[in-house]
PDB file of C-alpha atoms in Angstrom:
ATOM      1  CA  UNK A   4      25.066  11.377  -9.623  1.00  0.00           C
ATOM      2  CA  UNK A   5      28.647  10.847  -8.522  1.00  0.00           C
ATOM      3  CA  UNK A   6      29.957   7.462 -10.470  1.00  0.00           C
ATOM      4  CA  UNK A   7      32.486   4.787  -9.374  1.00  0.00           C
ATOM      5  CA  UNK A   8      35.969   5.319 -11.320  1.00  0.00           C
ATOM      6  CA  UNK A   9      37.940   3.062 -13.096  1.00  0.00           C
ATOM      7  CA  UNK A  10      39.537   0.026 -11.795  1.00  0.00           C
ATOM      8  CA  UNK A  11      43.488   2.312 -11.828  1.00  0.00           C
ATOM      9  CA  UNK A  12      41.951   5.308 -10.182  1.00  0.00           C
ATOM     10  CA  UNK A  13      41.106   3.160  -6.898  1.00  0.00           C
ATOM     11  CA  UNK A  14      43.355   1.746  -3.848  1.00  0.00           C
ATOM     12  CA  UNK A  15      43.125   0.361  -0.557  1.00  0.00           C
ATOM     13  CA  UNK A  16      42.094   1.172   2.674  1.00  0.00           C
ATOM     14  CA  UNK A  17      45.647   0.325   5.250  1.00  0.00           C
ATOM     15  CA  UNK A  18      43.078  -1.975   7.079  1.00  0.00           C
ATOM     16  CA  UNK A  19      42.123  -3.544   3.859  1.00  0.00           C
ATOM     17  CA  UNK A  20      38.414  -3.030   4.179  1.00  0.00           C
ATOM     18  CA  UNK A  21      37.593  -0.461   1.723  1.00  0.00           C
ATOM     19  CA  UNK A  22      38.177   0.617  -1.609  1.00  0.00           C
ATOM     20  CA  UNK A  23      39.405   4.531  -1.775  1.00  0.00           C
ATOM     21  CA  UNK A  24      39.959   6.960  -4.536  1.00  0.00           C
ATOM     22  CA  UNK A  25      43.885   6.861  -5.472  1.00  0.00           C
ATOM     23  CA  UNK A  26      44.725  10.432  -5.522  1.00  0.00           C
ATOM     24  CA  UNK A  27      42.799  11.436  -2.342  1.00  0.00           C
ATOM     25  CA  UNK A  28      42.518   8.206  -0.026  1.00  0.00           C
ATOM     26  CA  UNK A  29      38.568   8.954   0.272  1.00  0.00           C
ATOM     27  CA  UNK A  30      35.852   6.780   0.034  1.00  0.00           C
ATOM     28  CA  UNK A  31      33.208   9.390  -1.368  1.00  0.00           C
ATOM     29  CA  UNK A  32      35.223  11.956  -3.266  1.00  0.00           C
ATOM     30  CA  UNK A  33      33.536  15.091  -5.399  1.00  0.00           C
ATOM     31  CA  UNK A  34      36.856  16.131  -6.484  1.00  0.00           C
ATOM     32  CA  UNK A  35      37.711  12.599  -8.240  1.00  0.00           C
ATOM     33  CA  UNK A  36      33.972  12.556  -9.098  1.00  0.00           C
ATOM     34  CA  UNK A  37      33.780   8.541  -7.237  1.00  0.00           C
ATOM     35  CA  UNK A  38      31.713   7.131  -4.625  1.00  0.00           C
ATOM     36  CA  UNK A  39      32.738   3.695  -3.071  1.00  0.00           C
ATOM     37  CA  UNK A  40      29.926   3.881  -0.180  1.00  0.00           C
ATOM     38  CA  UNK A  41      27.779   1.023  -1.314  1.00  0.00           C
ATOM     39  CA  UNK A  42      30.323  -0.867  -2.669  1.00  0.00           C
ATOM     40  CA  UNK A  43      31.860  -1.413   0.685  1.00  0.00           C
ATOM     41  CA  UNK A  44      28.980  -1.656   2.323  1.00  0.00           C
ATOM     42  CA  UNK A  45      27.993  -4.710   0.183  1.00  0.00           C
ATOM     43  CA  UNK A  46      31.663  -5.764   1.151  1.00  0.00           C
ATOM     44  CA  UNK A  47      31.028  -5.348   4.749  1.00  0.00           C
ATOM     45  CA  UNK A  48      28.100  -7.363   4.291  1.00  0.00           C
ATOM     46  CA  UNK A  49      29.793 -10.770   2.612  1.00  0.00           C
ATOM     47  CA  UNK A  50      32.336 -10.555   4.970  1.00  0.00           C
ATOM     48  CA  UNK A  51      29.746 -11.277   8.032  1.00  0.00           C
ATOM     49  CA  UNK A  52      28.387 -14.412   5.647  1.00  0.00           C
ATOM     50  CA  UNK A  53      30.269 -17.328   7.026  1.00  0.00           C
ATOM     51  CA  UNK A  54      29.538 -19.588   3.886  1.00  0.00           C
ATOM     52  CA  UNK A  55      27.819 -18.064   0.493  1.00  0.00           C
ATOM     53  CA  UNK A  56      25.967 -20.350  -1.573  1.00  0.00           C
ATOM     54  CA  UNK A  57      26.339 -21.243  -4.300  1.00  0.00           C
ATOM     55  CA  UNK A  58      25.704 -19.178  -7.838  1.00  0.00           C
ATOM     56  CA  UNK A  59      22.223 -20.638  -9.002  1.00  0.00           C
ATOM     57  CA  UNK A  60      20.826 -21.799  -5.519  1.00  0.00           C
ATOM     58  CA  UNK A  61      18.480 -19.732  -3.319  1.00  0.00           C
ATOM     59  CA  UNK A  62      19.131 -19.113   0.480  1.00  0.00           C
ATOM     60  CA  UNK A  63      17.214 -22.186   1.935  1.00  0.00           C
ATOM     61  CA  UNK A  64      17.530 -20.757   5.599  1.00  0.00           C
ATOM     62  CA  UNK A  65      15.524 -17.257   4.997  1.00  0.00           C
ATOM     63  CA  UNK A  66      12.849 -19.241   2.685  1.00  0.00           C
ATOM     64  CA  UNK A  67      11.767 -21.315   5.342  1.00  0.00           C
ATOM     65  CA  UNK A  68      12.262 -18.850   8.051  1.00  0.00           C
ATOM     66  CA  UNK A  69       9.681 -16.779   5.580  1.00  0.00           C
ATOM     67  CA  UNK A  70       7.768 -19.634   5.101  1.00  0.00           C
ATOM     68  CA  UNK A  71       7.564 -20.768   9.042  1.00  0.00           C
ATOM     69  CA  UNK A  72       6.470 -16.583   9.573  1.00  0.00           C
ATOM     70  CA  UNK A  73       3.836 -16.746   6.771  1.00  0.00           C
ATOM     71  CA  UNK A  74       2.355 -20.192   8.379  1.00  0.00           C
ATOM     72  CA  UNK A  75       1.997 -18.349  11.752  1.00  0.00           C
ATOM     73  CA  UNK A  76       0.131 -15.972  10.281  1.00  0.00           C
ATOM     74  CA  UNK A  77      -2.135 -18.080   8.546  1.00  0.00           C
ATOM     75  CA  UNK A  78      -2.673 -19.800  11.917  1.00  0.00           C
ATOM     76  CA  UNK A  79      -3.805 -16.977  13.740  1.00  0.00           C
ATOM     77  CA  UNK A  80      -5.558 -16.175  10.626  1.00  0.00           C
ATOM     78  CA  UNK A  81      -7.969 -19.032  11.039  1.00  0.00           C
ATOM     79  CA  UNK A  82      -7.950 -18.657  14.657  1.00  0.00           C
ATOM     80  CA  UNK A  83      -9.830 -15.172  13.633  1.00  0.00           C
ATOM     81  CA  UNK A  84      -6.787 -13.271  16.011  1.00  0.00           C
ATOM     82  CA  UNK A  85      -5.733 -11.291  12.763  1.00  0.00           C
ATOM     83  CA  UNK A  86      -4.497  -8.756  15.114  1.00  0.00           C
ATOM     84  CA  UNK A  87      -1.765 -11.230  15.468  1.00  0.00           C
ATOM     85  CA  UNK A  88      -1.721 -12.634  12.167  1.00  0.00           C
ATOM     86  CA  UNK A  89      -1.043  -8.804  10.513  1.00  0.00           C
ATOM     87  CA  UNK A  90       1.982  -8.652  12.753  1.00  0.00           C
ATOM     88  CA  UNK A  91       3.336 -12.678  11.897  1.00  0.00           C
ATOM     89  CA  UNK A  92       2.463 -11.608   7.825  1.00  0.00           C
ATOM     90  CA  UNK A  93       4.548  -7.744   8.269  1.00  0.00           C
ATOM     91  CA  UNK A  94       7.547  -9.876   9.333  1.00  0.00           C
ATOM     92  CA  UNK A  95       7.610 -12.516   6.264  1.00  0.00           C
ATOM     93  CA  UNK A  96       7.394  -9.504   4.386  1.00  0.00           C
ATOM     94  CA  UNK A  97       9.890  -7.414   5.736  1.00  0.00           C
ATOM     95  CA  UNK A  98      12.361 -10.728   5.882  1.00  0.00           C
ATOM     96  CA  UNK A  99      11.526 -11.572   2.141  1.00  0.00           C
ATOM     97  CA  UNK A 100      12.343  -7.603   1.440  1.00  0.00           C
ATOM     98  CA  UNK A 101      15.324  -8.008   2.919  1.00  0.00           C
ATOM     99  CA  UNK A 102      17.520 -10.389   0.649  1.00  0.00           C
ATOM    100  CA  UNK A 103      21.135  -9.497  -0.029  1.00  0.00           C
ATOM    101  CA  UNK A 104      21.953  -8.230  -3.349  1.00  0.00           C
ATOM    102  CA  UNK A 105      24.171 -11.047  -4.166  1.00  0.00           C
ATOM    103  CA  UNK A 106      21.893 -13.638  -3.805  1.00  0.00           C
ATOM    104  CA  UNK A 107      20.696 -15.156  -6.894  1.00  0.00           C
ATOM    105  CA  UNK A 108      16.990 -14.273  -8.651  1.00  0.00           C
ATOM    106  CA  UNK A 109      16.413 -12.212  -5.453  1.00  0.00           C
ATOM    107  CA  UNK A 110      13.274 -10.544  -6.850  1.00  0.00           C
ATOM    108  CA  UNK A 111      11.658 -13.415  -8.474  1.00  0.00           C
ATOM    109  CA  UNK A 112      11.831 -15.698  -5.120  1.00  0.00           C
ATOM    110  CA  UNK A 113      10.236 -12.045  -3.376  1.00  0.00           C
ATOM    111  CA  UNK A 114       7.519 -11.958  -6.075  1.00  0.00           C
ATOM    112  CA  UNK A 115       6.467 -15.438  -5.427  1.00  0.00           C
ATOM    113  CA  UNK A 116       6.999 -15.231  -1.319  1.00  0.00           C
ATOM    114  CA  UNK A 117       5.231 -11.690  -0.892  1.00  0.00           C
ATOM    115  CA  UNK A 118       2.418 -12.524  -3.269  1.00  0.00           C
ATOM    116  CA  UNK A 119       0.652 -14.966  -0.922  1.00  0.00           C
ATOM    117  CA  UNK A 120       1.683 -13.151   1.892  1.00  0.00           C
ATOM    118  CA  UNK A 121       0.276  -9.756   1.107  1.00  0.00           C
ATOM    119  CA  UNK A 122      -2.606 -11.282  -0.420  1.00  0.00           C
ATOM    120  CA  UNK A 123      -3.202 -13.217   3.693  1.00  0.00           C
ATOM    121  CA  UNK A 124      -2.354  -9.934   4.964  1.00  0.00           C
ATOM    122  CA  UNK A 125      -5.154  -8.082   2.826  1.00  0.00           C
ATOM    123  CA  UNK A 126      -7.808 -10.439   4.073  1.00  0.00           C
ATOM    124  CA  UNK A 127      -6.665  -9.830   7.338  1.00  0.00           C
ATOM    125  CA  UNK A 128      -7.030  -6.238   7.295  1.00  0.00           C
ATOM    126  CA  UNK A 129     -10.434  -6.174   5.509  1.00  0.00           C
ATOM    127  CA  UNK A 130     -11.124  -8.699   8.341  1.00  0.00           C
ATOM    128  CA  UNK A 131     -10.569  -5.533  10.946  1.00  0.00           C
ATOM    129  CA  UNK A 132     -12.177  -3.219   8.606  1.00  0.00           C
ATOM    130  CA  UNK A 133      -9.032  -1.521   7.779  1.00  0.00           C
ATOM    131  CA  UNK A 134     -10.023  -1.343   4.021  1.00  0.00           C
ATOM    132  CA  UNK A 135      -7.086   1.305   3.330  1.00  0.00           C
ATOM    133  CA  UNK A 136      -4.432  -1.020   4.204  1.00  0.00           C
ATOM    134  CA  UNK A 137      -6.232  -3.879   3.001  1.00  0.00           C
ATOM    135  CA  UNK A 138      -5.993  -1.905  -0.698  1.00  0.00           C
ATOM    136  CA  UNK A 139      -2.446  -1.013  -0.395  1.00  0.00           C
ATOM    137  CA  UNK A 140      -1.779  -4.779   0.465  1.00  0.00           C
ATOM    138  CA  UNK A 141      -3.786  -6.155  -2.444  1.00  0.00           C
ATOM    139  CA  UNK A 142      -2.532  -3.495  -4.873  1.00  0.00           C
ATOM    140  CA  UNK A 143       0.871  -4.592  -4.542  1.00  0.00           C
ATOM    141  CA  UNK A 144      -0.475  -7.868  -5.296  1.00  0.00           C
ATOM    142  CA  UNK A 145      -1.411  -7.036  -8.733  1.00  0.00           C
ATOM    143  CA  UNK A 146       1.920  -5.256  -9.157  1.00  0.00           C
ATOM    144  CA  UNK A 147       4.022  -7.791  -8.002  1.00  0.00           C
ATOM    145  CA  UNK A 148       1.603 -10.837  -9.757  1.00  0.00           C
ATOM    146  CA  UNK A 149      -0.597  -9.440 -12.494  1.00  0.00           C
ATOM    147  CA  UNK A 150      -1.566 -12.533 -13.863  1.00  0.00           C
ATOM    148  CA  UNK A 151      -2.575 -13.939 -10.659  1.00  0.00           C
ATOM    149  CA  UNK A 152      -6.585 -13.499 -10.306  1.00  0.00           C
ATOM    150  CA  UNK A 153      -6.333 -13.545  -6.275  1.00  0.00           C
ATOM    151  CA  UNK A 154      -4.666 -10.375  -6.181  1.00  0.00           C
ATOM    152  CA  UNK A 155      -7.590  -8.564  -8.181  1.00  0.00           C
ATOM    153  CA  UNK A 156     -10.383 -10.270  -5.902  1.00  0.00           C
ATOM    154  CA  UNK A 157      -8.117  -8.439  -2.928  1.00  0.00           C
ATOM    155  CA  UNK A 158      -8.289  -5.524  -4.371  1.00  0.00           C
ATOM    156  CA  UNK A 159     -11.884  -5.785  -5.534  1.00  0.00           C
ATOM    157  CA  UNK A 160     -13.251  -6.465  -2.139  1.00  0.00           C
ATOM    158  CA  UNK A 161     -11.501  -3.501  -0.514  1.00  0.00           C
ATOM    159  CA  UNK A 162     -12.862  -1.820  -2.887  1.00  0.00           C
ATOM    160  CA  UNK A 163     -16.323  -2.799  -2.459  1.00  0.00           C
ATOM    161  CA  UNK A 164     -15.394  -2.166   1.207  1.00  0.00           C
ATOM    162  CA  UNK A 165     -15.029   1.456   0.661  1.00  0.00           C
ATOM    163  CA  UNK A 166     -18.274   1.503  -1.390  1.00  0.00           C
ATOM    164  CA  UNK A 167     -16.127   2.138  -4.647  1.00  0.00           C
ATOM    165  CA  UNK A 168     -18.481   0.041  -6.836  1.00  0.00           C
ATOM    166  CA  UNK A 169     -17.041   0.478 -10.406  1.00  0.00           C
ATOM    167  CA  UNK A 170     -13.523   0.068  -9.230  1.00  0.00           C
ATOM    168  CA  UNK A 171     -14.315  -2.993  -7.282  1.00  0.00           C
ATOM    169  CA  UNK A 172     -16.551  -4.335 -10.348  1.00  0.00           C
ATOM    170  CA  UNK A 173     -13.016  -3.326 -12.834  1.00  0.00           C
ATOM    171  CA  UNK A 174     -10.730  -4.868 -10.515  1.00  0.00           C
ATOM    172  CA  UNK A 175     -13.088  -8.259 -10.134  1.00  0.00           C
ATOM    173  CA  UNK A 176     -13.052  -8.136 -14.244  1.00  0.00           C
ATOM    174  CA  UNK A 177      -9.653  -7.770 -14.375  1.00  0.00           C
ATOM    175  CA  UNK A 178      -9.195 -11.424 -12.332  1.00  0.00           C
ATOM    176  CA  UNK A 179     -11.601 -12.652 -14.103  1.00  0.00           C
ATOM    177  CA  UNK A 180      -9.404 -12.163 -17.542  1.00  0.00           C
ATOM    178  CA  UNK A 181      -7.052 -14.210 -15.727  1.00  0.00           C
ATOM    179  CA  UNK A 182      -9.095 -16.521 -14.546  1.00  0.00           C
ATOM    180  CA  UNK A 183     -12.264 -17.362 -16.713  1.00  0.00           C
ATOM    181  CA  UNK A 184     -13.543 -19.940 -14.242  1.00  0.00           C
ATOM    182  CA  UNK A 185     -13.331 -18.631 -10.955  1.00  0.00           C
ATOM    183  CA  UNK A 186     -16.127 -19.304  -8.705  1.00  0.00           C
ATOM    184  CA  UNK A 187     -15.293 -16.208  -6.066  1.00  0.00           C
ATOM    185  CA  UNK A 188     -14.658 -13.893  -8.304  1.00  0.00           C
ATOM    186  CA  UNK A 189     -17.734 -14.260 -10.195  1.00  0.00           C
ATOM    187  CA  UNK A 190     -19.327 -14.110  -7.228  1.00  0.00           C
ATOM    188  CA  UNK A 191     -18.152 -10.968  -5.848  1.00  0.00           C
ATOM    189  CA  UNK A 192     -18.590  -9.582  -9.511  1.00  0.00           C
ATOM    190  CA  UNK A 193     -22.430 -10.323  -8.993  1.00  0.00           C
ATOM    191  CA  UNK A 194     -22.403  -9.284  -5.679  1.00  0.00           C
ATOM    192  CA  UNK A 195     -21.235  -5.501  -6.625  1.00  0.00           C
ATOM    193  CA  UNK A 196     -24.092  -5.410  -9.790  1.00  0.00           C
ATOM    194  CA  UNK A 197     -26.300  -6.328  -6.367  1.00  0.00           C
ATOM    195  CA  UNK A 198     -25.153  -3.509  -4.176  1.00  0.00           C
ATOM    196  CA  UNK A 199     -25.125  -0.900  -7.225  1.00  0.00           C
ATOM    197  CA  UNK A 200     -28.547  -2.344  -8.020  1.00  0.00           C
ATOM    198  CA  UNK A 201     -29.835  -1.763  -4.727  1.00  0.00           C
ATOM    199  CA  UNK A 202     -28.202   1.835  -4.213  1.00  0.00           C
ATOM    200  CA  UNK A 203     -29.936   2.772  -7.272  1.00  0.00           C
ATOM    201  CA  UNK A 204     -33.428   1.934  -5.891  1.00  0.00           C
TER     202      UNK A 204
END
């Protein structure tokens, strides 16, 4: 992997918008063993910033514009159009993904914003019987949130969805850690021992 050099081994682009290797006046150069690329890219991208805020603050416009996105969702959600709602809850997430680097604690405020979101997005999709996406959703869940017991119900009803009994019954066990008093998921944890019971007979 080629690696930045030293701050005396740099210069200038003559339009003052890049940073170059000194002895070659490139911006990716094997011989020099340097590659500026992102770096200016991250430039580029400040520059079209009119104000940056400050160190410690999060970008208030993009978490309500994910916010506002996520609430359409969960409108058309309880409408039952989750044709629509899918499409609202893929554009919170792909806004929340998309956070500069330089904003501050960029991953935590995505951990917090996607977890609902994905976990909306999962019911949605088991809603339309698309139990593969409905797993991916809710596994991401449980990656992004372990603690968080809603993510394993997710998971555990796609699961059950796709007739994978023991991982659905694992995954409602693993909430259920979590969350010792949770009515749903000790409900869907009866409700595989049910089905298994049944398949058996």
């Amino acid at each position: 992997m080629i690696e930045p050099a030293s701050a005396w081994e740099v210069t200038v682009s003559s339009d003052g918008e890049r940073i170059l290797c000194k002895a070659h006046n490139k911006e990716q150069c094997e011989h020099c063993q340097v590659d500026w690329t992102q770096h200016n890219q991250l430039a580029t991208t400040l520059k079209q910033v009119k104000e940056l805020p400050s160190p410690n603050t999060p970008n208030p416009v993009r978490n309500a514009q994910v916010n506002r996105l996520k609430e359409e969702g969960n409108k058309y959600f309880k409408q039952a159009n989750y044709t629509e709602a899918i499409r609202f809850y893929g554009m919170a997430v792909d806004l929340s993904w998309s956070r500069p680097l330089w904003e501050p604690l960029a991953f935590q405020y995505v951990r917090e914003e996607l977890s609902p979101i994905l976990s909306n997005r999962s019911a949605a999709h088991l809603a339309l019987k698309n139990n593969v996406d409905a797993l991916v959703d809710a596994e991401m869940v449980t990656r992004l949130k372990r603690e968080w017991s809603k993510g394993w119900f997710r998971k555990g009803k796609a699961l059950l969805a796709m007739t994978r009994f023991e991982d659905a019954s694992e995954a409602f066990q693993t909430g259920l850690r979590f969350d010792h008093e949770s009515e749903e998921l000790q409900k869907a944890l009866a409700e595989v021992d049910q089905l298994q019971k049944s398949n058996q007979q």
